[in-house]
GROMACS .gro file of C-alpha atoms in nm:
model
  476
    1MET     CA    1   0.009   0.001   0.024
    2GLN     CA    2   0.188   0.312  -0.108
    3THR     CA    3   0.051   0.675   0.068
    4LEU     CA    4   0.101   0.982  -0.188
    5ASP     CA    5   0.053   1.270   0.053
    6THR     CA    6   0.307   1.539  -0.063
    7PHE     CA    7   0.361   1.731  -0.365
    8TYR     CA    8   0.648   1.858  -0.523
    9ILE     CA    9   0.659   2.216  -0.528
   10ASP     CA   10   0.944   2.479  -0.557
   11GLY     CA   11   1.198   2.175  -0.564
   12GLU     CA   12   1.089   2.012  -0.260
   13TRP     CA   13   0.812   1.747  -0.167
   14VAL     CA   14   0.559   1.918   0.077
   15ALA     CA   15   0.251   1.863   0.254
   16PRO     CA   16  -0.048   1.983   0.054
   17THR     CA   17  -0.335   2.203   0.229
   18GLY     CA   18  -0.572   1.995   0.083
   19THR     CA   19  -0.702   1.721   0.297
   20ALA     CA   20  -0.931   1.479   0.116
   21THR     CA   21  -0.816   1.165   0.003
   22MET     CA   22  -0.887   0.888  -0.251
   23PRO     CA   23  -0.804   0.531  -0.322
   24ILE     CA   24  -0.558   0.387  -0.594
   25LYS     CA   25  -0.675   0.115  -0.725
   26ASN     CA   26  -0.536  -0.199  -0.951
   27PRO     CA   27  -0.800  -0.222  -1.202
   28ALA     CA   28  -0.681  -0.587  -1.261
   29ASN     CA   29  -0.821  -0.691  -0.966
   30ASN     CA   30  -1.019  -0.387  -0.802
   31THR     CA   31  -0.816  -0.404  -0.488
   32GLN     CA   32  -0.659  -0.098  -0.331
   33ILE     CA   33  -0.283  -0.040  -0.362
   34GLY     CA   34  -0.266   0.301  -0.237
   35ILE     CA   35  -0.433   0.621  -0.120
   36LEU     CA   36  -0.386   0.965  -0.244
   37THR     CA   37  -0.431   1.302  -0.109
   38LEU     CA   38  -0.614   1.557  -0.317
   39GLY     CA   39  -0.504   1.934  -0.339
   40ASN     CA   40  -0.708   2.218  -0.331
   41THR     CA   41  -0.705   2.600  -0.442
   42VAL     CA   42  -0.453   2.693  -0.173
   43ASP     CA   43  -0.186   2.442  -0.309
   44VAL     CA   44  -0.239   2.549  -0.689
   45ASP     CA   45  -0.159   2.915  -0.556
   46ARG     CA   46   0.177   2.803  -0.378
   47ALA     CA   47   0.265   2.588  -0.692
   48VAL     CA   48   0.192   2.879  -0.940
   49ALA     CA   49   0.376   3.140  -0.714
   50ALA     CA   50   0.693   2.892  -0.729
   51ALA     CA   51   0.661   2.868  -1.100
   52LYS     CA   52   0.631   3.251  -1.151
   53THR     CA   53   0.922   3.321  -0.939
   54ALA     CA   54   1.136   3.032  -1.088
   55PHE     CA   55   1.025   3.182  -1.437
   56GLU     CA   56   1.248   3.512  -1.364
   57THR     CA   57   1.552   3.321  -1.412
   58PHE     CA   58   1.508   3.027  -1.576
   59SER     CA   59   1.324   3.222  -1.888
   60ARG     CA   60   1.677   3.390  -1.941
   61THR     CA   61   1.883   3.057  -1.949
   62THR     CA   62   2.071   2.995  -2.266
   63LYS     CA   63   1.973   2.713  -2.535
   64ALA     CA   64   2.295   2.563  -2.429
   65GLU     CA   65   2.211   2.544  -2.059
   66ARG     CA   66   1.850   2.401  -2.126
   67LEU     CA   67   1.984   2.134  -2.368
   68ALA     CA   68   2.251   2.030  -2.104
   69LEU     CA   69   1.938   1.976  -1.839
   70LEU     CA   70   1.747   1.784  -2.125
   71ARG     CA   71   2.043   1.550  -2.184
   72LYS     CA   72   2.057   1.444  -1.804
   73LEU     CA   73   1.675   1.404  -1.797
   74LEU     CA   74   1.688   1.193  -2.078
   75GLU     CA   75   1.975   0.987  -1.931
   76ILE     CA   76   1.756   0.937  -1.587
   77THR     CA   77   1.446   0.897  -1.797
   78LYS     CA   78   1.599   0.578  -1.927
   79ARG     CA   79   1.746   0.446  -1.636
   80ARG     CA   80   1.372   0.457  -1.475
   81GLN     CA   81   1.186   0.330  -1.773
   82GLY     CA   82   1.105   0.002  -1.590
   83ASP     CA   83   0.984   0.215  -1.266
   84LEU     CA   84   0.764   0.399  -1.489
   85ALA     CA   85   0.617   0.115  -1.701
   86ARG     CA   86   0.565  -0.091  -1.327
   87ALA     CA   87   0.376   0.171  -1.208
   88MET     CA   88   0.150   0.212  -1.510
   89THR     CA   89   0.050  -0.169  -1.517
   90ALA     CA   90  -0.058  -0.131  -1.147
   91GLU     CA   91  -0.256   0.196  -1.163
   92MET     CA   92  -0.422   0.161  -1.491
   93GLY     CA   93  -0.362  -0.191  -1.640
   94ALA     CA   94  -0.127  -0.131  -1.917
   95PRO     CA   95   0.011  -0.482  -1.954
   96ALA     CA   96   0.371  -0.529  -1.860
   97THR     CA   97   0.540  -0.564  -2.208
   98MET     CA   98   0.326  -0.268  -2.378
   99ALA     CA   99   0.386  -0.052  -2.053
  100HIS     CA  100   0.733  -0.081  -2.095
  101ASP     CA  101   0.793  -0.070  -2.464
  102VAL     CA  102   0.538   0.192  -2.567
  103GLN     CA  103   0.419   0.373  -2.264
  104ALA     CA  104   0.711   0.418  -2.068
  105GLU     CA  105   0.908   0.455  -2.397
  106SER     CA  106   0.713   0.738  -2.495
  107GLY     CA  107   0.914   0.948  -2.217
  108VAL     CA  108   1.230   0.876  -2.380
  109GLY     CA  109   1.131   0.908  -2.751
  110HIS     CA  110   0.932   1.237  -2.717
  111LEU     CA  111   1.246   1.355  -2.505
  112VAL     CA  112   1.465   1.296  -2.780
  113SER     CA  113   1.274   1.443  -3.079
  114PHE     CA  114   1.225   1.757  -2.834
  115ILE     CA  115   1.616   1.768  -2.780
  116GLU     CA  116   1.668   1.733  -3.176
  117ALA     CA  117   1.423   2.010  -3.245
  118LEU     CA  118   1.543   2.242  -2.987
  119GLU     CA  119   1.907   2.201  -3.121
  120GLU     CA  120   1.771   2.313  -3.501
  121MET     CA  121   1.551   2.616  -3.359
  122VAL     CA  122   1.649   2.948  -3.408
  123GLU     CA  123   1.547   3.127  -3.110
  124GLU     CA  124   1.650   3.486  -3.288
  125GLU     CA  125   1.670   3.577  -3.653
  126GLU     CA  126   1.669   3.876  -3.859
  127LEU     CA  127   1.359   3.924  -4.107
  128PRO     CA  128   1.397   4.009  -4.464
  129ASN     CA  129   1.289   4.363  -4.370
  130GLY     CA  130   1.569   4.400  -4.112
  131ASP     CA  131   1.359   4.390  -3.795
  132ILE     CA  132   1.468   4.138  -3.540
  133LEU     CA  133   1.238   3.846  -3.423
  134THR     CA  134   1.276   3.668  -3.074
  135ARG     CA  135   1.120   3.350  -2.963
  136GLU     CA  136   1.077   3.386  -2.617
  137PRO     CA  137   0.894   3.100  -2.333
  138ILE     CA  138   0.546   3.192  -2.264
  139GLY     CA  139   0.531   3.202  -1.917
  140VAL     CA  140   0.406   2.991  -1.626
  141VAL     CA  141   0.215   2.698  -1.801
  142GLY     CA  142  -0.085   2.464  -1.633
  143MET     CA  143  -0.079   2.133  -1.712
  144ILE     CA  144  -0.353   1.843  -1.712
  145THR     CA  145  -0.299   1.538  -1.806
  146PRO     CA  146  -0.533   1.203  -1.857
  147TRP     CA  147  -0.494   0.851  -1.739
  148ASN     CA  148  -0.479   0.658  -2.071
  149TRP     CA  149  -0.134   0.754  -2.183
  150PRO     CA  150   0.005   0.891  -1.830
  151ILE     CA  151   0.394   0.926  -1.922
  152ASN     CA  152   0.322   0.998  -2.314
  153GLN     CA  153   0.109   1.306  -2.212
  154ILE     CA  154   0.305   1.437  -1.928
  155ALA     CA  155   0.615   1.431  -2.182
  156LEU     CA  156   0.447   1.612  -2.451
  157LYS     CA  157   0.374   1.891  -2.205
  158VAL     CA  158   0.634   1.914  -1.965
  159ILE     CA  159   0.957   1.858  -2.176
  160PRO     CA  160   0.851   2.167  -2.424
  161ALA     CA  161   0.813   2.408  -2.114
  162LEU     CA  162   1.178   2.283  -1.994
  163ALA     CA  163   1.310   2.290  -2.350
  164THR     CA  164   1.176   2.663  -2.412
  165GLY     CA  165   1.260   2.809  -2.076
  166ALA     CA  166   0.876   2.800  -1.942
  167THR     CA  167   0.812   2.677  -1.606
  168CYS     CA  168   0.494   2.460  -1.515
  169VAL     CA  169   0.240   2.329  -1.283
  170LEU     CA  170   0.112   1.965  -1.376
  171LYS     CA  171  -0.175   1.805  -1.275
  172PRO     CA  172  -0.175   1.466  -1.356
  173SER     CA  173  -0.453   1.247  -1.361
  174GLU     CA  174  -0.576   1.158  -1.030
  175HIS     CA  175  -0.641   0.820  -1.133
  176THR     CA  176  -0.256   0.746  -1.227
  177PRO     CA  177  -0.052   0.922  -0.924
  178LEU     CA  178   0.211   0.653  -0.912
  179SER     CA  179   0.385   0.741  -1.264
  180ALA     CA  180   0.346   1.102  -1.230
  181ASN     CA  181   0.529   1.069  -0.897
  182ILE     CA  182   0.795   0.878  -1.071
  183TYR     CA  183   0.833   1.151  -1.338
  184ALA     CA  184   0.884   1.432  -1.076
  185GLU     CA  185   1.178   1.222  -0.923
  186ILE     CA  186   1.314   1.235  -1.232
  187VAL     CA  187   1.293   1.589  -1.305
  188HIS     CA  188   1.431   1.658  -0.940
  189GLU     CA  189   1.699   1.421  -1.020
  190ALA     CA  190   1.818   1.607  -1.336
  191GLY     CA  191   1.876   1.925  -1.150
  192TYR     CA  192   1.605   2.162  -1.258
  193PRO     CA  193   1.591   2.504  -1.036
  194ALA     CA  194   1.315   2.509  -0.756
  195GLY     CA  195   1.003   2.618  -0.904
  196VAL     CA  196   1.047   2.525  -1.266
  197PHE     CA  197   0.827   2.213  -1.271
  198ASN     CA  198   0.582   2.190  -0.993
  199LEU     CA  199   0.321   1.886  -0.907
  200VAL     CA  200  -0.023   1.919  -0.758
  201HIS     CA  201  -0.256   1.618  -0.762
  202GLY     CA  202  -0.621   1.670  -0.736
  203ASP     CA  203  -0.932   1.638  -0.922
  204GLY     CA  204  -1.062   1.856  -1.230
  205PRO     CA  205  -1.331   2.059  -1.075
  206THR     CA  206  -1.110   2.196  -0.802
  207VAL     CA  207  -0.711   2.147  -0.913
  208GLY     CA  208  -0.793   2.160  -1.252
  209ALA     CA  209  -1.025   2.458  -1.263
  210ALA     CA  210  -0.764   2.648  -1.051
  211ILE     CA  211  -0.484   2.592  -1.279
  212SER     CA  212  -0.703   2.699  -1.543
  213SER     CA  213  -0.831   3.026  -1.425
  214HIS     CA  214  -0.538   3.129  -1.236
  215PRO     CA  215  -0.441   3.490  -1.306
  216ASP     CA  216  -0.046   3.410  -1.332
  217VAL     CA  217  -0.088   3.112  -1.544
  218ALA     CA  218  -0.023   3.245  -1.900
  219MET     CA  219  -0.121   2.886  -2.083
  220VAL     CA  220  -0.307   2.591  -2.011
  221SER     CA  221  -0.231   2.265  -2.224
  222PHE     CA  222  -0.511   2.007  -2.135
  223THR     CA  223  -0.571   1.646  -2.278
  224GLY     CA  224  -0.872   1.476  -2.177
  225SER     CA  225  -1.234   1.445  -2.298
  226THR     CA  226  -1.432   1.698  -2.506
  227ARG     CA  227  -1.646   1.779  -2.250
  228ALA     CA  228  -1.385   1.856  -2.005
  229GLY     CA  229  -1.179   2.060  -2.273
  230VAL     CA  230  -1.492   2.297  -2.301
  231GLU     CA  231  -1.473   2.364  -1.901
  232VAL     CA  232  -1.110   2.435  -1.902
  233SER     CA  233  -1.149   2.668  -2.189
  234ARG     CA  234  -1.421   2.838  -2.015
  235ALA     CA  235  -1.235   2.866  -1.712
  236ALA     CA  236  -0.927   3.020  -1.899
  237ALA     CA  237  -1.138   3.287  -2.091
  238PRO     CA  238  -1.114   3.547  -1.849
  239GLY     CA  239  -0.756   3.566  -1.844
  240ILE     CA  240  -0.719   3.545  -2.256
  241LYS     CA  241  -0.471   3.296  -2.186
  242ARG     CA  242  -0.361   3.070  -2.451
  243VAL     CA  243  -0.523   2.720  -2.422
  244THR     CA  244  -0.395   2.404  -2.637
  245LEU     CA  245  -0.646   2.105  -2.643
  246GLU     CA  246  -0.593   1.736  -2.732
  247LEU     CA  247  -0.959   1.621  -2.673
  248GLY     CA  248  -1.178   1.309  -2.829
  249GLY     CA  249  -1.217   1.107  -3.135
  250LYS     CA  250  -1.355   0.844  -3.368
  251SER     CA  251  -1.155   0.782  -3.603
  252PRO     CA  252  -1.258   0.608  -3.906
  253ASN     CA  253  -1.023   0.352  -4.114
  254LEU     CA  254  -1.125   0.328  -4.467
  255VAL     CA  255  -1.051   0.005  -4.607
  256PHE     CA  256  -1.070  -0.024  -5.005
  257ALA     CA  257  -1.096  -0.355  -5.157
  258ASP     CA  258  -0.760  -0.277  -5.353
  259CYS     CA  259  -0.564  -0.371  -5.028
  260ASP     CA  260  -0.409  -0.661  -4.865
  261LEU     CA  261  -0.710  -0.759  -4.707
  262GLU     CA  262  -0.617  -1.021  -4.470
  263LYS     CA  263  -0.308  -0.816  -4.324
  264ARG     CA  264  -0.493  -0.482  -4.318
  265ILE     CA  265  -0.809  -0.616  -4.143
  266ALA     CA  266  -0.609  -0.811  -3.886
  267GLU     CA  267  -0.350  -0.528  -3.791
  268SER     CA  268  -0.648  -0.280  -3.782
  269VAL     CA  269  -0.845  -0.437  -3.517
  270ALA     CA  270  -0.546  -0.506  -3.351
  271GLU     CA  271  -0.482  -0.124  -3.341
  272CYS     CA  272  -0.827  -0.040  -3.265
  273PHE     CA  273  -0.798  -0.265  -2.930
  274ASP     CA  274  -0.450  -0.184  -2.847
  275ASN     CA  275  -0.424  -0.030  -2.493
  276THR     CA  276  -0.772  -0.197  -2.428
  277GLY     CA  277  -0.934   0.048  -2.699
  278GLN     CA  278  -0.857   0.337  -2.459
  279SER     CA  279  -0.673   0.580  -2.675
  280CYS     CA  280  -0.827   0.906  -2.861
  281ASN     CA  281  -0.700   0.813  -3.209
  282ALA     CA  282  -0.775   0.449  -3.207
  283PRO     CA  283  -0.968   0.333  -3.518
  284THR     CA  284  -1.298   0.251  -3.399
  285ARG     CA  285  -1.501   0.307  -3.719
  286MET     CA  286  -1.414   0.045  -3.995
  287LEU     CA  287  -1.534   0.162  -4.348
  288VAL     CA  288  -1.520  -0.104  -4.556
  289GLU     CA  289  -1.588  -0.122  -4.945
  290ARG     CA  290  -1.882  -0.317  -5.026
  291SER     CA  291  -1.704  -0.555  -5.260
  292CYS     CA  292  -1.487  -0.702  -4.979
  293TYR     CA  293  -1.730  -0.618  -4.689
  294ASP     CA  294  -1.854  -1.005  -4.629
  295ARG     CA  295  -1.464  -1.112  -4.636
  296ALA     CA  296  -1.393  -0.815  -4.397
  297LEU     CA  297  -1.650  -0.926  -4.170
  298GLU     CA  298  -1.512  -1.278  -4.163
  299LEU     CA  299  -1.135  -1.154  -4.101
  300ALA     CA  300  -1.241  -0.912  -3.818
  301LYS     CA  301  -1.444  -1.153  -3.644
  302ALA     CA  302  -1.160  -1.400  -3.651
  303ALA     CA  303  -0.936  -1.125  -3.517
  304ALA     CA  304  -1.148  -1.039  -3.242
  305GLN     CA  305  -1.183  -1.363  -3.124
  306ALA     CA  306  -0.813  -1.433  -3.130
  307GLN     CA  307  -0.746  -1.112  -2.933
  308LYS     CA  308  -0.603  -1.258  -2.610
  309VAL     CA  309  -0.707  -1.051  -2.282
  310ASP     CA  310  -0.514  -1.133  -1.939
  311ASP     CA  311  -0.354  -1.005  -1.631
  312PRO     CA  312  -0.147  -0.704  -1.728
  313ALA     CA  313   0.132  -0.821  -1.480
  314LYS     CA  314   0.216  -1.093  -1.758
  315PRO     CA  315   0.422  -1.004  -2.027
  316GLY     CA  316   0.306  -1.074  -2.375
  317ASP     CA  317   0.089  -0.892  -2.636
  318HIS     CA  318  -0.237  -0.936  -2.480
  319ILE     CA  319  -0.465  -0.652  -2.349
  320GLY     CA  320  -0.560  -0.575  -1.995
  321PRO     CA  321  -0.854  -0.419  -1.818
  322LEU     CA  322  -1.011  -0.096  -1.842
  323PHE     CA  323  -0.846   0.142  -1.584
  324ASP     CA  324  -1.186   0.142  -1.338
  325GLU     CA  325  -1.533   0.069  -1.286
  326ILE     CA  326  -1.688   0.382  -1.410
  327GLN     CA  327  -1.515   0.332  -1.764
  328TYR     CA  328  -1.648  -0.028  -1.753
  329ASP     CA  329  -1.986   0.037  -1.679
  330ARG     CA  330  -1.975   0.304  -1.971
  331VAL     CA  331  -1.870   0.060  -2.218
  332GLN     CA  332  -2.106  -0.212  -2.112
  333THR     CA  333  -2.371   0.070  -2.164
  334MET     CA  334  -2.293   0.150  -2.539
  335ILE     CA  335  -2.222  -0.241  -2.608
  336GLN     CA  336  -2.586  -0.254  -2.503
  337LYS     CA  337  -2.697   0.055  -2.702
  338GLY     CA  338  -2.536  -0.103  -2.997
  339ILE     CA  339  -2.763  -0.394  -2.960
  340ASP     CA  340  -3.091  -0.224  -2.927
  341GLU     CA  341  -2.977   0.008  -3.208
  342GLY     CA  342  -2.990  -0.311  -3.443
  343ALA     CA  343  -2.629  -0.351  -3.515
  344THR     CA  344  -2.520  -0.708  -3.558
  345LEU     CA  345  -2.299  -0.831  -3.304
  346LEU     CA  346  -2.026  -0.970  -3.486
  347ALA     CA  347  -1.804  -1.087  -3.195
  348GLY     CA  348  -1.760  -1.017  -2.813
  349GLY     CA  349  -2.059  -0.814  -2.666
  350LEU     CA  350  -2.189  -0.797  -2.264
  351GLY     CA  351  -1.978  -0.935  -1.975
  352LYS     CA  352  -1.616  -1.004  -1.884
  353PRO     CA  353  -1.413  -1.277  -2.042
  354ASP     CA  354  -1.440  -1.627  -1.848
  355GLY     CA  355  -1.174  -1.637  -1.598
  356LEU     CA  356  -1.125  -1.254  -1.545
  357GLU     CA  357  -1.427  -1.163  -1.344
  358ASP     CA  358  -1.222  -0.962  -1.056
  359GLY     CA  359  -1.079  -0.694  -1.276
  360TRP     CA  360  -1.247  -0.457  -1.528
  361TYR     CA  361  -1.203  -0.674  -1.825
  362VAL     CA  362  -1.422  -0.633  -2.141
  363ARG     CA  363  -1.479  -0.855  -2.401
  364PRO     CA  364  -1.320  -0.771  -2.750
  365THR     CA  365  -1.600  -0.649  -2.942
  366VAL     CA  366  -1.747  -0.588  -3.309
  367PHE     CA  367  -2.028  -0.469  -3.444
  368SER     CA  368  -2.137  -0.522  -3.818
  369ASP     CA  369  -2.433  -0.359  -4.019
  370VAL     CA  370  -2.365  -0.037  -3.880
  371ASN     CA  371  -2.477   0.306  -3.976
  372ASN     CA  372  -2.303   0.637  -3.940
  373ASN     CA  373  -2.648   0.762  -3.738
  374MET     CA  374  -2.616   0.487  -3.477
  375ALA     CA  375  -2.472   0.626  -3.114
  376ILE     CA  376  -2.190   0.370  -3.117
  377ALA     CA  377  -2.073   0.488  -3.459
  378ARG     CA  378  -2.093   0.854  -3.333
  379GLU     CA  379  -1.975   0.880  -2.953
  380GLU     CA  380  -1.640   0.773  -2.849
  381ILE     CA  381  -1.677   0.452  -2.636
  382PHE     CA  382  -1.316   0.424  -2.504
  383GLY     CA  383  -1.308   0.038  -2.489
  384PRO     CA  384  -1.215  -0.232  -2.735
  385VAL     CA  385  -1.537  -0.146  -2.950
  386LEU     CA  386  -1.521  -0.185  -3.305
  387VAL     CA  387  -1.794  -0.070  -3.572
  388MET     CA  388  -1.804  -0.179  -3.890
  389ILE     CA  389  -2.008   0.007  -4.172
  390PRO     CA  390  -2.008  -0.020  -4.543
  391PHE     CA  391  -1.952   0.215  -4.865
  392ASP     CA  392  -2.014   0.180  -5.231
  393THR     CA  393  -1.801   0.485  -5.355
  394GLU     CA  394  -1.454   0.661  -5.279
  395ASP     CA  395  -1.648   0.997  -5.232
  396GLU     CA  396  -1.914   0.810  -4.989
  397ALA     CA  397  -1.616   0.689  -4.780
  398ILE     CA  398  -1.499   1.003  -4.749
  399ALA     CA  399  -1.814   1.170  -4.693
  400ILE     CA  400  -1.886   0.909  -4.395
  401ALA     CA  401  -1.544   0.947  -4.253
  402ASN     CA  402  -1.587   1.339  -4.226
  403ASP     CA  403  -1.949   1.302  -4.058
  404THR     CA  404  -1.825   1.335  -3.725
  405GLU     CA  405  -1.772   1.592  -3.446
  406TYR     CA  406  -1.416   1.469  -3.423
  407GLY     CA  407  -1.097   1.528  -3.642
  408LEU     CA  408  -0.813   1.371  -3.476
  409ALA     CA  409  -0.682   1.087  -3.692
  410ALA     CA  410  -0.813   0.859  -3.986
  411PHE     CA  411  -0.681   0.562  -4.139
  412VAL     CA  412  -0.623   0.453  -4.500
  413GLN     CA  413  -0.595   0.085  -4.625
  414THR     CA  414  -0.534   0.033  -5.013
  415GLY     CA  415  -0.315  -0.090  -5.263
  416SER     CA  416  -0.322   0.251  -5.481
  417ALA     CA  417  -0.059   0.521  -5.407
  418ASP     CA  418  -0.272   0.763  -5.606
  419ARG     CA  419  -0.571   0.682  -5.364
  420ALA     CA  420  -0.391   0.714  -5.073
  421ASP     CA  421  -0.249   1.068  -5.115
  422ARG     CA  422  -0.625   1.161  -5.274
  423VAL     CA  423  -0.822   1.039  -5.011
  424ALA     CA  424  -0.562   1.149  -4.725
  425ARG     CA  425  -0.586   1.517  -4.872
  426ARG     CA  426  -0.984   1.515  -4.815
  427LEU     CA  427  -0.993   1.378  -4.483
  428ARG     CA  428  -1.056   1.620  -4.202
  429ALA     CA  429  -0.830   1.481  -3.952
  430GLY     CA  430  -0.503   1.597  -3.802
  431VAL     CA  431  -0.312   1.266  -3.838
  432ILE     CA  432  -0.340   1.026  -4.135
  433ALA     CA  433  -0.219   0.677  -4.104
  434VAL     CA  434  -0.163   0.482  -4.446
  435ASN     CA  435  -0.133   0.115  -4.450
  436GLY     CA  436  -0.025   0.060  -4.095
  437GLY     CA  437   0.188   0.329  -4.117
  438ALA     CA  438   0.245   0.502  -3.768
  439THR     CA  439   0.370   0.873  -3.734
  440ASP     CA  440   0.725   0.905  -3.545
  441TYR     CA  441   0.805   1.121  -3.250
  442GLY     CA  442   0.871   1.475  -3.354
  443SER     CA  443   0.579   1.464  -3.590
  444PRO     CA  444   0.295   1.692  -3.473
  445PHE     CA  445  -0.008   1.544  -3.346
  446GLY     CA  446  -0.326   1.705  -3.253
  447GLY     CA  447  -0.693   1.732  -3.426
  448TYR     CA  448  -0.950   1.928  -3.626
  449LYS     CA  449  -1.301   2.032  -3.486
  450LYS     CA  450  -1.375   1.887  -3.146
  451SER     CA  451  -1.096   1.694  -3.114
  452GLY     CA  452  -0.890   1.987  -2.988
  453ASN     CA  453  -0.662   2.293  -3.109
  454GLY     CA  454  -0.267   2.308  -3.116
  455ARG     CA  455  -0.028   2.034  -3.180
  456GLU     CA  456   0.214   1.821  -2.978
  457GLY     CA  457   0.567   1.711  -3.062
  458GLY     CA  458   0.864   1.822  -3.196
  459VAL     CA  459   0.936   2.188  -3.317
  460PHE     CA  460   0.550   2.217  -3.350
  461GLY     CA  461   0.527   2.158  -2.990
  462LEU     CA  462   0.785   2.399  -2.913
  463GLU     CA  463   0.638   2.679  -3.082
  464ASP     CA  464   0.347   2.612  -2.836
  465TYR     CA  465   0.540   2.722  -2.547
  466GLN     CA  466   0.659   3.046  -2.716
  467GLU     CA  467   0.588   3.407  -2.763
  468ILE     CA  468   0.695   3.586  -3.044
  469LYS     CA  469   0.843   3.926  -3.002
  470VAL     CA  470   0.971   4.155  -3.267
  471ARG     CA  471   1.184   4.475  -3.244
  472THR     CA  472   1.322   4.736  -3.480
  473PRO     CA  473   1.727   4.740  -3.544
  474PHE     CA  474   1.913   4.971  -3.303
  475VAL     CA  475   1.994   5.279  -3.501
  476VAL     CA  476   2.219   5.584  -3.394
   0.00000   0.00000   0.00000
């Protein structure tokens, strides 16, 4: 049983003012593994004050000094990758192999790409008209991160702040505090000055709202649900502060008959189910050309039935549980809604897999004969649930794909390079993956429409944390 009753503020682990607590649970067996103390507005004020003070000096550090600190951060992150992975397996059910090789590794991969981006960035330059342009850190940044990719999202927010000379206050998800505390230990060991990075635990309505509305916070970076993103934006609006949002998704996956159907369907189903379907960019709407639709159904059903579900503490390529009871109930409700709407249940369905009744495990589920007006085709389910929709023409596929309030990612499966390019250009989404390809660290990640605004990763992520100043040249 771990007791997390201190926050990292101004370079020290300090007792919070808040006294409310909540259990930390292991979703694999629903046992309590710790207890977390939640902060309040006084804790936020203290953390923001520390960050504001630290900004006065940290904002004036040289790029060389910041690069040296980032390289030290990289060394320590690599050394503690296993600790981060074990924490995420325990607190959110990420299977051990995936937790180490993907979830925790993202803290390393993003850091490498940000170092490369900072090395290439020109922080001051002369414009063609002779004026001088300077890129400066924006100030104190408030950061609110989710439970489904804990370290990935912390890295995408904290590292660009540290790289550009900004300071920050992080509120990680209260459901995944173990990995966040380890990350704070990593930052501390790297030698960052007191107040540059601060960590306050708490819930969204209290700590998240206090960070978003704080007058001394210059920018808020939020990842989570679209509903919560709206509330963050409202809280930040009176301060006219910059707000970047990475929100929900209902990503279409366009499967054309000229692709390698066996390979592309199997990999698409696996990608939908990855992280137990708890990814905002998961390809959860599979749009299939009608001429190969029946065969695609056979392949998707076989892939779903072959998907292993098991204890996340075990190594392997299985998926684990959903992260808590609330999420489990939401997914069950959506599966029932799909049945009620008249979709065909091709695989999976309600309830838990045999032998896994203690944790929040779900059956990998596929619905066929879905249309884009059904709730299961429009609402983000955030579980291993795939819906399959037939289409007749390329234009129809694109229309169905774009008929969503989201626009985070889209996927295209085709044997034609011309079609891949043509379709990708017409899809209204921030990231397009073709034939199983995946963008690498350093590429911008973010979406259109209600999937958010701003981009994370590489030089684009750095720029979100900077202000642009222009001055005229000195003239005698």
